[in-house]
Short mmCIF file of C-alpha atoms in Angstrom, two decimals:
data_model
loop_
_atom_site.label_atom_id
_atom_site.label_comp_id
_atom_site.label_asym_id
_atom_site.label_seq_id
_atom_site.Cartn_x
_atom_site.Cartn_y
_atom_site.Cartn_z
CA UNK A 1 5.29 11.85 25.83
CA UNK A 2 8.80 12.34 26.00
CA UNK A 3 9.17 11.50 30.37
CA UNK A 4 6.76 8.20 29.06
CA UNK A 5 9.89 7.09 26.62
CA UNK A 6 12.42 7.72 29.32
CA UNK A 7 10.90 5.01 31.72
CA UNK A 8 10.60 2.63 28.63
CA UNK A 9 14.11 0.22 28.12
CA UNK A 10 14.09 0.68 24.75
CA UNK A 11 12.42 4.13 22.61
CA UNK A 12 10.12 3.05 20.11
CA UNK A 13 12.65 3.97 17.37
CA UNK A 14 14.37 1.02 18.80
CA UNK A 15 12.06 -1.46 19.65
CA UNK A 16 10.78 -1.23 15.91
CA UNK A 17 14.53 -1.82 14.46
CA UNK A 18 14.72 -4.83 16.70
CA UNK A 19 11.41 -6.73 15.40
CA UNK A 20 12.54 -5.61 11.82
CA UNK A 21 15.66 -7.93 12.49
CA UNK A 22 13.76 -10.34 13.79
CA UNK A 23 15.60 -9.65 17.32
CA UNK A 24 13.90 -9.89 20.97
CA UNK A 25 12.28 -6.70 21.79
CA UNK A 26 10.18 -5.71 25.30
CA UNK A 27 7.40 -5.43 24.10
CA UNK A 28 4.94 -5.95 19.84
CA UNK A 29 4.84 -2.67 18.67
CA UNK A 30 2.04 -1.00 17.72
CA UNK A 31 0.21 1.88 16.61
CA UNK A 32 -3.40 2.58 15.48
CA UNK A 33 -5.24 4.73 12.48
CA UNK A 34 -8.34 6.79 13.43
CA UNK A 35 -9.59 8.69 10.34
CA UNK A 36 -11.44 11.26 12.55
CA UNK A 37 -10.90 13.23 15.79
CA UNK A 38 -13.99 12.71 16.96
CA UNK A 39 -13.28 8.68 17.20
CA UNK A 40 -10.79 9.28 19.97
CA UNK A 41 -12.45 12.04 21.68
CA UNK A 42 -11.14 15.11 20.69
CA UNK A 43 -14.25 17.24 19.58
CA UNK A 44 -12.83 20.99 18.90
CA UNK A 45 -10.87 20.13 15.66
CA UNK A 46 -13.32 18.64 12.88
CA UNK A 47 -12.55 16.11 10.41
CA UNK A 48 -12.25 18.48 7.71
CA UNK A 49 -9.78 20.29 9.70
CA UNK A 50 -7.87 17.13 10.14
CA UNK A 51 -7.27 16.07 6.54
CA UNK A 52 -6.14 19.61 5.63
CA UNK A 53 -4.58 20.95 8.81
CA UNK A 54 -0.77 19.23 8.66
CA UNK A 55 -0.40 21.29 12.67
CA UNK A 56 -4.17 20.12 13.89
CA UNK A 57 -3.28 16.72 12.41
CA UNK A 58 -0.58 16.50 14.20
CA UNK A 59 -1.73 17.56 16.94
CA UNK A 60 -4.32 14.80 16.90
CA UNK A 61 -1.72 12.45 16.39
CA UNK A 62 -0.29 13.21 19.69
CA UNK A 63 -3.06 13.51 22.32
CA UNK A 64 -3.93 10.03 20.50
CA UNK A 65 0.10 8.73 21.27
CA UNK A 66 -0.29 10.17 25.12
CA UNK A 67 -4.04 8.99 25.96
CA UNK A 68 -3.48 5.43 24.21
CA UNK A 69 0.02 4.79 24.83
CA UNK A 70 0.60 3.57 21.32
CA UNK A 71 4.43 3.33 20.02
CA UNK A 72 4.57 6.35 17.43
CA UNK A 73 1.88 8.89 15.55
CA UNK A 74 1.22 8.07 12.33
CA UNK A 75 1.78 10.62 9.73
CA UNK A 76 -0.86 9.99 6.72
CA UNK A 77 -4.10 10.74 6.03
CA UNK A 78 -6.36 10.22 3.21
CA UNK A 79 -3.57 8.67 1.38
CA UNK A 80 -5.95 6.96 -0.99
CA UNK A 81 -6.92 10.28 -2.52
CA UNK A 82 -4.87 12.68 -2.26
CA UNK A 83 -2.40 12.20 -5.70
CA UNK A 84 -6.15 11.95 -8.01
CA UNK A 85 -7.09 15.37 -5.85
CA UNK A 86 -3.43 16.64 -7.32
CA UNK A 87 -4.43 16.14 -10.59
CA UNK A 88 -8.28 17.05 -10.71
CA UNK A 89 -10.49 14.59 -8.79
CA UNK A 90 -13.23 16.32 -7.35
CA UNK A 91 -12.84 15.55 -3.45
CA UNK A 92 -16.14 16.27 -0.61
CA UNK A 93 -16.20 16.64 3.01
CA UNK A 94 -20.22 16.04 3.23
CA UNK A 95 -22.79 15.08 6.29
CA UNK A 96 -22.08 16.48 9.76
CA UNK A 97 -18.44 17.36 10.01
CA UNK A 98 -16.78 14.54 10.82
CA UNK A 99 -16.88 12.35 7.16
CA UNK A 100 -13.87 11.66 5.78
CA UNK A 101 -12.92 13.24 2.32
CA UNK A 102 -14.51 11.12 -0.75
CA UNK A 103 -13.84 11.53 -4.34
CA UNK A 104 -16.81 12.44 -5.78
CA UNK A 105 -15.34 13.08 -8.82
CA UNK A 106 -12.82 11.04 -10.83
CA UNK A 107 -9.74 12.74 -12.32
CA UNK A 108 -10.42 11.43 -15.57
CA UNK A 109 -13.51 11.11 -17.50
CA UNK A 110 -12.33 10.08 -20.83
CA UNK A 111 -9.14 7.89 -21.57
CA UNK A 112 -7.97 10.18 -23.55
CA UNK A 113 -7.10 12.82 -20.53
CA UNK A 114 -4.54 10.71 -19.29
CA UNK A 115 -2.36 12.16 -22.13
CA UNK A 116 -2.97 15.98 -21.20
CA UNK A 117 -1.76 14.94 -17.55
CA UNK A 118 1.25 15.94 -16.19
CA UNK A 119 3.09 14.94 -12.99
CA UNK A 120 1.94 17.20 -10.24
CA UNK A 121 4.57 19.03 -8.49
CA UNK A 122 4.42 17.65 -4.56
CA UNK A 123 5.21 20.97 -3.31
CA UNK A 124 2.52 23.04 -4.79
CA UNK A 125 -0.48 20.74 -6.30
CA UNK A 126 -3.64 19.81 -3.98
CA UNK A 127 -3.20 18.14 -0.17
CA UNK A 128 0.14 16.48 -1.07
CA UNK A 129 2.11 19.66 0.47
CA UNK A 130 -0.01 18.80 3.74
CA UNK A 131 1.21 15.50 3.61
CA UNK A 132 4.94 16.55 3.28
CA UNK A 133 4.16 18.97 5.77
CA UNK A 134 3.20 16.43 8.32
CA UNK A 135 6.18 14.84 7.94
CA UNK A 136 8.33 17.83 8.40
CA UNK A 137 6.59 18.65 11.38
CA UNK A 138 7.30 15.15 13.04
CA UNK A 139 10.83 15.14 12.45
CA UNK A 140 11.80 18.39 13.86
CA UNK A 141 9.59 17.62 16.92
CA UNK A 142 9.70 14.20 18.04
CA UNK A 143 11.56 12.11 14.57
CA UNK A 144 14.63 11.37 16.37
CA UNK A 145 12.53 9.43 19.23
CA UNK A 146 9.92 7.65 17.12
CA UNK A 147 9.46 5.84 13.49
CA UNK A 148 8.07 8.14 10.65
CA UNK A 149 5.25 6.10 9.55
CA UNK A 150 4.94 8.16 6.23
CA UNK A 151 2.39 6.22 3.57
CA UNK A 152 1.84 6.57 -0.39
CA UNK A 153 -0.60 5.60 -2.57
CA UNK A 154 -0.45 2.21 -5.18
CA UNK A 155 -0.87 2.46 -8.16
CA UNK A 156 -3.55 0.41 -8.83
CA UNK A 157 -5.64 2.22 -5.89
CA UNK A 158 -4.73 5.32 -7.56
CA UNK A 159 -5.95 4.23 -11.26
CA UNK A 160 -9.27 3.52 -9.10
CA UNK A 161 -9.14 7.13 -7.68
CA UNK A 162 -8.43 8.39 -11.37
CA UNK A 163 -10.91 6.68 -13.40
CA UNK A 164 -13.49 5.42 -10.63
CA UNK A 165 -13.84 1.83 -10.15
CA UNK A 166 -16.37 0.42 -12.39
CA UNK A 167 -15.12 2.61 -15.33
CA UNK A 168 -11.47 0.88 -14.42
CA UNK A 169 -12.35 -2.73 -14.56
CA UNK A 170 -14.33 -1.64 -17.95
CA UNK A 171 -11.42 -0.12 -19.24
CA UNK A 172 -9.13 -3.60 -18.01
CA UNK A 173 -11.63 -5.55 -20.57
CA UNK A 174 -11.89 -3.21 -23.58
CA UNK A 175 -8.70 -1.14 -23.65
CA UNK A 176 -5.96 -3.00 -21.57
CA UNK A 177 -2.94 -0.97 -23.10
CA UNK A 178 -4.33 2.23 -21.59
CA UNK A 179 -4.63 0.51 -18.66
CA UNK A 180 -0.79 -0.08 -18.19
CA UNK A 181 0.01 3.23 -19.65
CA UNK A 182 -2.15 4.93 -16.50
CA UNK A 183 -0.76 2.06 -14.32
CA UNK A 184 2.93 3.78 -15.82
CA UNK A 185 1.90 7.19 -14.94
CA UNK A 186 0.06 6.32 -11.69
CA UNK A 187 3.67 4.91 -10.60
CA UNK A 188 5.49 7.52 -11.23
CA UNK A 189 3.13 10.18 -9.76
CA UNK A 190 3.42 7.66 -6.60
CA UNK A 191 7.69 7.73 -7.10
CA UNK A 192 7.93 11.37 -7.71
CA UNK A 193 5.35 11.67 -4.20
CA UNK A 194 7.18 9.34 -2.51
CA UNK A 195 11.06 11.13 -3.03
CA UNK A 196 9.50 14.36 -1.79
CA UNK A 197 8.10 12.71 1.50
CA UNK A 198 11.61 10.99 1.79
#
């Protein structure tokens, strides 16, 4: 990976800092998400393994940057789920090995359990240590040559993964303060996240 970047004019680090300002660069850049290892061919590290792996992630990431030539690894996964996992939401890994994680359960079942919640520490609660972790790995390995393409959640896609969807446009029409008050607490679940990724 590293001899590819030397024959390039410009590292990918680069390149991306130039189309940022709008500036002439060699080349779009680009990257691509695959949400399992099977999809681009590598068959001895299962999806499961994948979303709570940060190393076999990674490592994914990588033999997906050398075979496909893409400008940097991208370093989330299951980003859509993983701060309701943090704070109870039931997640699966069902079928044949290579699903993606689904919440099967919501975080919340009444409204009222948004007031027993507390902000869940992103060094200890659920996958979100993975996710730091992934990040960590990148830039002591290769962060100095490529972008860290970190991702959080919403808030409003969190509120979904909190209270399901249907029950969340429900609660919108009959209770719209507690609405904004999980919309409150979904952002600053998100901001606390995101300061520990940074």
């Amino acid at each position: 990976i590293i001899d590819d970047l030397g024959r390039d004019k410009l590292t990918p680090l680069e390149r991306l800092n130039k189309l940022r300002r709008f500036e002439e660069a060699d080349r779009v850049t680009g990257s691509f998400t695959f949400w399992s290892p099977s999809t681009v061919g590598i068959n001895d590290i299962s999806t499961q393994e994948y979303y709570t792996h940060p190393e076999k992630m990674y490592y994914c990431q990588l033999l997906a940057l050398d075979r496909f030539k893409h400008d940097f690894p991208l370093l989330f996964a299951d980003n859509y789920n993983t701060e309701p996992e943090a704070l109870g939401a039931k997640i699966s890994f069902s079928g044949s090995g290579h699903d993606t994680p689904m919440i099967v359960e919501p975080a919340m079942k009444d409204r009222d359990d948004l007031y027993r919640l507390e902000i869940p520490d992103p060094f200890k609660d659920g996958r979100l240590p993975y996710r730091i972790e992934i990040c960590r790995i990148h830039h002591e390995l290769l962060g100095k040559f490529f972008p860290t393409s970190a991702s959080i959640n919403a808030p409003f896609s969190m509120a979904v993964g909190m209270r399901g969807y249907e029950t969340l446009v429900i609660d919108m029409l009959e209770d719209p303060d507690f609405v904004h008050n999980l919309l409150d607490f979904c952002t600053e679940v998100i901001i606390t996240f995101g300061k520990a990724i940074q």
